[in-house]
mmCIF file of C-alpha atoms in Angstrom:
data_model
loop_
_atom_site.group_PDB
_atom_site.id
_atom_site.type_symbol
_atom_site.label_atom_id
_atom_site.label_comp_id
_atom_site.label_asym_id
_atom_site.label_seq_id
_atom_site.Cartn_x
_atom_site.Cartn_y
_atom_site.Cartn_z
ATOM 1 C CA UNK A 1 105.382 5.370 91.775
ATOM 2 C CA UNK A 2 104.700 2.712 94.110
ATOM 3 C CA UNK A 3 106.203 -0.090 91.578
ATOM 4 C CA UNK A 4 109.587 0.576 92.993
ATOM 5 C CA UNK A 5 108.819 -0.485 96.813
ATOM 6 C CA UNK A 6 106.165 -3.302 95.841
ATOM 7 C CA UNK A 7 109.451 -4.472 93.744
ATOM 8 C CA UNK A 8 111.769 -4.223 97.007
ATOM 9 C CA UNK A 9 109.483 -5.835 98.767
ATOM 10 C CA UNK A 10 109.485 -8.977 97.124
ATOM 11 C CA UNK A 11 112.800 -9.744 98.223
ATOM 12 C CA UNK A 12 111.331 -9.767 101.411
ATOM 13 C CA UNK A 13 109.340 -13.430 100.074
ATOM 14 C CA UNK A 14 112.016 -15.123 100.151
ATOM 15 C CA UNK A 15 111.600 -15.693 104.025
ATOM 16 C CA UNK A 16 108.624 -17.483 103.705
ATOM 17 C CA UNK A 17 109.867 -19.284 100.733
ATOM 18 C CA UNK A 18 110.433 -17.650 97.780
ATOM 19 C CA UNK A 19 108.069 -20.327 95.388
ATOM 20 C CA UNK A 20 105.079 -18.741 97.370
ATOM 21 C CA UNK A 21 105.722 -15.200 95.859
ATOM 22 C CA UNK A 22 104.907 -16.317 92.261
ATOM 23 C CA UNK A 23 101.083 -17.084 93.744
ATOM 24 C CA UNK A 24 100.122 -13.404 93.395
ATOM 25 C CA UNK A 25 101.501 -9.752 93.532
ATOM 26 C CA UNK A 26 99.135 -9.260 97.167
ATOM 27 C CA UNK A 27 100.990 -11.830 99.210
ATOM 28 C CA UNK A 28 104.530 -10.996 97.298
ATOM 29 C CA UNK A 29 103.877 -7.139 98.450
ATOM 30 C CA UNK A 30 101.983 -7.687 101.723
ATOM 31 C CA UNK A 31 105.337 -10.035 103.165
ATOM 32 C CA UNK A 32 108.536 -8.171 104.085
ATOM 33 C CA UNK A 33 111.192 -10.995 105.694
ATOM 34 C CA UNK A 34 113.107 -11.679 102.854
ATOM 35 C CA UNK A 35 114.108 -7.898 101.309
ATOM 36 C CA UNK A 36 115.308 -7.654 105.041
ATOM 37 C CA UNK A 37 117.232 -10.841 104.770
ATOM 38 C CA UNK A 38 118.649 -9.775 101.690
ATOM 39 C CA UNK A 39 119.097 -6.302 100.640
ATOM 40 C CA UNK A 40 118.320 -6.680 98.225
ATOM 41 C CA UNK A 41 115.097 -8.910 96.402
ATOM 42 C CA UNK A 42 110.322 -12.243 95.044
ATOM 43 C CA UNK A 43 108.111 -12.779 92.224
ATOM 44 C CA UNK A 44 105.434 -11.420 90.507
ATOM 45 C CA UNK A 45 102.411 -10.975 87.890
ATOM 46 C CA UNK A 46 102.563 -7.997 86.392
ATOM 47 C CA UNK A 47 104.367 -4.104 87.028
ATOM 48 C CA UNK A 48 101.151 -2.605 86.295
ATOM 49 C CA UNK A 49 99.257 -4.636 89.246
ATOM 50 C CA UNK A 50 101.569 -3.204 92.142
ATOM 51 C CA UNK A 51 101.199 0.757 90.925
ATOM 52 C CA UNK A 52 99.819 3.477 92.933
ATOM 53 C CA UNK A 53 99.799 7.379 91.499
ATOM 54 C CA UNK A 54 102.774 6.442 89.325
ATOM 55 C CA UNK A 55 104.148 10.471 88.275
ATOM 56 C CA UNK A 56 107.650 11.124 86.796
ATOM 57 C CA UNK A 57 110.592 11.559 88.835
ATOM 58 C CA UNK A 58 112.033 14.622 89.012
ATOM 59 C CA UNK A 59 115.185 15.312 87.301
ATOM 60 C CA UNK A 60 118.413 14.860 89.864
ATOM 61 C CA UNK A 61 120.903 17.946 90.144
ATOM 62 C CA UNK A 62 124.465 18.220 91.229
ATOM 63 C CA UNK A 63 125.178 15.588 93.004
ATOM 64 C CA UNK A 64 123.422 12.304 91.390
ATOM 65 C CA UNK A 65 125.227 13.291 88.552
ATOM 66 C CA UNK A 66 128.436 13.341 90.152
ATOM 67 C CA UNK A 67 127.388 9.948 92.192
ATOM 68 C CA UNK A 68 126.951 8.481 88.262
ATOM 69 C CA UNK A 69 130.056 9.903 86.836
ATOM 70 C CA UNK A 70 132.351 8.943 89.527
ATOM 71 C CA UNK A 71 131.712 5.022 89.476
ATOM 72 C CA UNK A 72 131.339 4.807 85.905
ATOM 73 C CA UNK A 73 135.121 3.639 86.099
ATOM 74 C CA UNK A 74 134.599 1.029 89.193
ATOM 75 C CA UNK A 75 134.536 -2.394 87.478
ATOM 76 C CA UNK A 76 134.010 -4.062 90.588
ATOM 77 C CA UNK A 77 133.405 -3.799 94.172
ATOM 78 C CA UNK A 78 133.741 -6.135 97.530
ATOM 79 C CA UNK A 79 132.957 -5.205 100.642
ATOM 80 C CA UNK A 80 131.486 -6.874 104.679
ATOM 81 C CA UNK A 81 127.989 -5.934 105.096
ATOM 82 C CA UNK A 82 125.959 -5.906 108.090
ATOM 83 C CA UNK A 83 122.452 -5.549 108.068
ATOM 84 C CA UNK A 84 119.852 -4.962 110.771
ATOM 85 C CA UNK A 85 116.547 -5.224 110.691
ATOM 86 C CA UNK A 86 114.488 -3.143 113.084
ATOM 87 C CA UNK A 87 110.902 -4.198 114.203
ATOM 88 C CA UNK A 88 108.365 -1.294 114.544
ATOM 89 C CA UNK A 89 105.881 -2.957 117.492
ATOM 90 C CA UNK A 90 108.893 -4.471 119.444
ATOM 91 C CA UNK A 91 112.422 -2.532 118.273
ATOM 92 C CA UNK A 92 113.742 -5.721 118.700
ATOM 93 C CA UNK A 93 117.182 -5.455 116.188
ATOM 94 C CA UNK A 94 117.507 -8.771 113.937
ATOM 95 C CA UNK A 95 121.368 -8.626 112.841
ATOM 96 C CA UNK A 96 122.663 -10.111 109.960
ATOM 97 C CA UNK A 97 126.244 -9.768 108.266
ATOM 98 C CA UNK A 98 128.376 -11.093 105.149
ATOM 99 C CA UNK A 99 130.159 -10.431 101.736
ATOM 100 C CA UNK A 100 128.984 -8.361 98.716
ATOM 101 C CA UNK A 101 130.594 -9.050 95.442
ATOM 102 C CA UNK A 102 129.284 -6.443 92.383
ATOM 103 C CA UNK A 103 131.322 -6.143 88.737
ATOM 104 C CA UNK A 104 129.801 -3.363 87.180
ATOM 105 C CA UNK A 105 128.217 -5.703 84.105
ATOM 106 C CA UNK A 106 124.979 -6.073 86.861
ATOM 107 C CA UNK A 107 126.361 -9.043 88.844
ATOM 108 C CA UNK A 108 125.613 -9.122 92.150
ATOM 109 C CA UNK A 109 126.675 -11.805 95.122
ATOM 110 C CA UNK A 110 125.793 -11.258 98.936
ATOM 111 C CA UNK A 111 127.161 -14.199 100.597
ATOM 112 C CA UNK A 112 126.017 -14.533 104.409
ATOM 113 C CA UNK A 113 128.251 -15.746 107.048
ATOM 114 C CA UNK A 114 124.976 -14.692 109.648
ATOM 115 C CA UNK A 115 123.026 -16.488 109.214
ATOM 116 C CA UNK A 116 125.935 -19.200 107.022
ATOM 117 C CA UNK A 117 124.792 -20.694 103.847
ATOM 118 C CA UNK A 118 122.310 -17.780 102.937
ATOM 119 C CA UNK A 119 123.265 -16.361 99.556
ATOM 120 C CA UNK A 120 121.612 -13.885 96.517
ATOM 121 C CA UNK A 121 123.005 -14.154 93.256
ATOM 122 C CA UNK A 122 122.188 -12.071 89.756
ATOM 123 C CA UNK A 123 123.970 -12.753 86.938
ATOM 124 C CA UNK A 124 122.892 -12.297 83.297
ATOM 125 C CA UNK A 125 119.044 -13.412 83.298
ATOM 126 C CA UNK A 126 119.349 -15.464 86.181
ATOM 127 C CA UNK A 127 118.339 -14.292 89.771
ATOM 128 C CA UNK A 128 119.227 -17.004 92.752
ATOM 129 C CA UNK A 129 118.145 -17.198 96.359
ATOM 130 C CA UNK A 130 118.852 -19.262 99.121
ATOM 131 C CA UNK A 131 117.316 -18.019 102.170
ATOM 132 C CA UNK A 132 116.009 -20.599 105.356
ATOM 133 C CA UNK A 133 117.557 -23.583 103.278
ATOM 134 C CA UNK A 134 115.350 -22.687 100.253
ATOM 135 C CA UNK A 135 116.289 -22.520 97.233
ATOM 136 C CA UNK A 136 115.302 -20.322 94.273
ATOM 137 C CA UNK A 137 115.972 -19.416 91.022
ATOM 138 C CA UNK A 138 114.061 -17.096 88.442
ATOM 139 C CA UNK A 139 114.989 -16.149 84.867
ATOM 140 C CA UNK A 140 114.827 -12.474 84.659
ATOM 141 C CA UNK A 141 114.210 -12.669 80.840
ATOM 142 C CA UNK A 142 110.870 -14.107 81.476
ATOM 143 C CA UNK A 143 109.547 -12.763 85.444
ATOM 144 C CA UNK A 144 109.094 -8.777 84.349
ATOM 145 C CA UNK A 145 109.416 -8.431 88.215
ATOM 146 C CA UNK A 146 112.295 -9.902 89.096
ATOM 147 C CA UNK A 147 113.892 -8.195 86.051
ATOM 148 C CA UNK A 148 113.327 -4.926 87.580
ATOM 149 C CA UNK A 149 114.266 -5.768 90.674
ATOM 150 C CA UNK A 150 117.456 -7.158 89.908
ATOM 151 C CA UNK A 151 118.078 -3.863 87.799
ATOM 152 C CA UNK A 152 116.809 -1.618 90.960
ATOM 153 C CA UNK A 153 119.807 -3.620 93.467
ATOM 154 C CA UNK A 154 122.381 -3.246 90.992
ATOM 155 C CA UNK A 155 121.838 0.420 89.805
ATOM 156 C CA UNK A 156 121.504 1.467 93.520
ATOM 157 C CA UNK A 157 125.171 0.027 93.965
ATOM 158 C CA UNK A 158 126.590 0.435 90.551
ATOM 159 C CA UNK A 159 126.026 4.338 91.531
ATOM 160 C CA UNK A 160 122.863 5.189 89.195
ATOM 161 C CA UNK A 161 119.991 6.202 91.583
ATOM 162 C CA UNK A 162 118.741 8.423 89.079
ATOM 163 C CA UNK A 163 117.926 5.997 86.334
ATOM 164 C CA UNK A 164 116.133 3.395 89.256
ATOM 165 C CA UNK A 165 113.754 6.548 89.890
ATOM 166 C CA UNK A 166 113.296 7.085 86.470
ATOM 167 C CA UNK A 167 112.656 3.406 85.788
ATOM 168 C CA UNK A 168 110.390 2.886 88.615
ATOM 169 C CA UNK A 169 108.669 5.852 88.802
ATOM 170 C CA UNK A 170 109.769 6.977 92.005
ATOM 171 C CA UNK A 171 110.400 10.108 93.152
ATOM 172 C CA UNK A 172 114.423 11.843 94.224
ATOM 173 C CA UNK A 173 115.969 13.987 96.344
ATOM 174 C CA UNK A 174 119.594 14.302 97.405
ATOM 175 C CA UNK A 175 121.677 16.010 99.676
ATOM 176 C CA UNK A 176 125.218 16.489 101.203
ATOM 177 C CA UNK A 177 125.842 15.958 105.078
ATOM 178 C CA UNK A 178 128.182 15.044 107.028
ATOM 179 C CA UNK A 179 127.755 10.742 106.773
ATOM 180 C CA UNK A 180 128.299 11.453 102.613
ATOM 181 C CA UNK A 181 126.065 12.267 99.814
ATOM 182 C CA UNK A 182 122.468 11.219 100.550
ATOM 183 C CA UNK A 183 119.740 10.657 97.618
ATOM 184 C CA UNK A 184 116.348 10.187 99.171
ATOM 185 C CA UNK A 185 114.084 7.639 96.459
ATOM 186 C CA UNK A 186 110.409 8.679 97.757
ATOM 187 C CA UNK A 187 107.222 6.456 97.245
ATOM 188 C CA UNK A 188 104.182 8.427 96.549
ATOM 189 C CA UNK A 189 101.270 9.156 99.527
ATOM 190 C CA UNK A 190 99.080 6.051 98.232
ATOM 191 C CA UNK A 191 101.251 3.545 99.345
ATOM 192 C CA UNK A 192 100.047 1.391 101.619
ATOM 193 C CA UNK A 193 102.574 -1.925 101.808
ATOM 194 C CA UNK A 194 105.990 -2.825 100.555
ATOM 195 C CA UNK A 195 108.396 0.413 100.583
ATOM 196 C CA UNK A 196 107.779 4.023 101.628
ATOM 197 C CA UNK A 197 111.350 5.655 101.137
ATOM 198 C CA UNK A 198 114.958 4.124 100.693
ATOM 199 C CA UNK A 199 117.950 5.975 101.310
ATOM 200 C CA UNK A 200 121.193 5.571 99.758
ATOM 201 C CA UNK A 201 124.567 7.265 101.640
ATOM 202 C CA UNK A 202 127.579 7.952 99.204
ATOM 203 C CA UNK A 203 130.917 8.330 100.619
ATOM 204 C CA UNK A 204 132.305 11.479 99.480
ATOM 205 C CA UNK A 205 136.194 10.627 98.800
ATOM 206 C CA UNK A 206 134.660 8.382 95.817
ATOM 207 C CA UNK A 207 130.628 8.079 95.433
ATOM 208 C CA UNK A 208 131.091 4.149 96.827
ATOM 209 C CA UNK A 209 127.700 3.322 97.781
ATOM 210 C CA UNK A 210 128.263 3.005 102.129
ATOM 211 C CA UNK A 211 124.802 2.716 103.768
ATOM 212 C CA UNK A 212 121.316 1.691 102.683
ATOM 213 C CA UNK A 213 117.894 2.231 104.396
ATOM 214 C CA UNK A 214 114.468 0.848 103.514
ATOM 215 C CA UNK A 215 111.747 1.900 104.986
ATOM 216 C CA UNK A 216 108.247 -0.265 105.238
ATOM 217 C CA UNK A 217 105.255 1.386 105.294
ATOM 218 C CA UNK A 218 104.143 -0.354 108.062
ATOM 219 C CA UNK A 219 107.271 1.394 109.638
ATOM 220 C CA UNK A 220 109.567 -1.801 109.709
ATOM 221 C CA UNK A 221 113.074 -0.794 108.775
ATOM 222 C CA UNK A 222 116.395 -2.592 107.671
ATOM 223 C CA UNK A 223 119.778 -0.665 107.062
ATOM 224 C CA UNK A 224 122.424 -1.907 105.446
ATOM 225 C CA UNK A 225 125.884 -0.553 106.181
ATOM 226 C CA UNK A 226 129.055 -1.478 103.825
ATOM 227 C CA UNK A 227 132.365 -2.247 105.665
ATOM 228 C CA UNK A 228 135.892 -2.597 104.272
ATOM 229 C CA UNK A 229 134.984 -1.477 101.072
ATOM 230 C CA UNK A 230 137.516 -2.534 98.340
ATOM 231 C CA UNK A 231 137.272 -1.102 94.316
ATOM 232 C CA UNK A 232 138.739 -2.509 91.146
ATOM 233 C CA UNK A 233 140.059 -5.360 93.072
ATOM 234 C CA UNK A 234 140.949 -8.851 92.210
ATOM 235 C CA UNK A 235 138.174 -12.115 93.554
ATOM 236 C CA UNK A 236 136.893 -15.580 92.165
ATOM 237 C CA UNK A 237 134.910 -15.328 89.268
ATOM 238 C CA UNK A 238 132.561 -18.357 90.555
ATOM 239 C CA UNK A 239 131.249 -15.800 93.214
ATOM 240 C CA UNK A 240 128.637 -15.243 90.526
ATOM 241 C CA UNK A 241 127.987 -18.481 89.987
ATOM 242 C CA UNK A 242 124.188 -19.592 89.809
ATOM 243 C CA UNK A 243 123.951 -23.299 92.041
ATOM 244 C CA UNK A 244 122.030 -25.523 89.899
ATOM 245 C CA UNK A 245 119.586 -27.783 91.126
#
């Protein structure tokens, strides 16, 4: 069960540079700066190393289904983000903002304007990071971790929590309140680093994927919150683009 967060957290290498994350699943799982600087990403040795009390997810009801059905005809979505990143000891608020660029094929940009030059880019086997003026790029075909982890950040957004707890093990919930429709993806009670419980808010005109909240089990959190949301619209393809070297 816990494969899911100790996959989230990897993103979180990338602060420290992401090259240090391929030295071992502890230090990738133990380090949480870079899934906070990106929504949304590190390396890794094996699934098997970074599960806890794996069980099977239970199935979703109502709503997940209707979350799935409803953006199975969005081919593309781009939209501001702003992200903050809450510290547990201090509650000091680290604020960071920029573009998100998804087509529904699994690419995924997030262009930062805060801090500039800061970017994450999947496309096809190819996962990119730029983060503190490093640079990174891992070939999902090969890096079992970074596969899944890329698949996790897309099927959040593309509107399929269901099939990222089934693939990971974790454990789902949902709800309707008044913010939108809220599915709850649950680590199980061994955890003890990298992710206890993300959140994912669906607005309720059309399923669009609006908020998202990762909690750390060492009670850091970082929120995510989508702004001027636009579907089926019209941008460069070379958002997707992968910089070479």
């Amino acid at each position: 069960m816990n494969r899911f967060f100790a996959l989230l957290a990897a993103l979180v290498i990338c602060a420290g540079g992401a090259s240090s994350a391929i030295a071992g699943v502890n230090s990738f799982a133990d380090r949480s700066d870079v899934v906070a600087s990106f929504a949304t990403v590190g390396a890794g040795i094996s699934l098997e190393s970074c599960l806890v009390g794996e069980a099977a997810p239970a199935p979703a009801a109502g709503l997940v289904k209707k979350i799935t059905a409803a953006n199975a005809s969005v081919k593309n979505i781009e939209s501001g983000f702003v992200q903050t990143k809450t510290l547990k000891a201090s509650g000091k608020k680290i604020v960071s903002e920029g573009t998100l660029y998804f087509a529904n094929d699994g690419r995924l940009s997030m262009k930062y304007s805060k801090p500039a030059g800061e970017l994450l880019v999947v496309n096809g086997n190819k996962f990119h990071m730029n983060k503190g003026g490093k640079s990174s790029t891992f070939d999902t075909s090969k890096n079992q971790m970074m596969g899944s982890l890329a698949k996790t950040l897309t099927g959040c957004i593309k509107g399929c929590p269901q099939q990222v707890a089934t693939d990971n093990g974790a454990e789902i919930s949902e709800a309707e309140t008044a913010e939108g429709y809220v599915v709850t993806l649950t680590a199980g009670a061994g955890a003890k680093r990298g992710y206890s419980k993300i959140v994912l808010v669906y607005r309720k005109s059309d399923c669009v994927l609006t908020k998202m909240t990762m909690e750390e089990v060492s009670g850091i959190a970082t929120v995510y919150e989508m702004k001027g949301i636009k579907k089926n619209t019209s941008f460069p393809e070379d958002v997707f683009r992968v910089p070479g070297k």
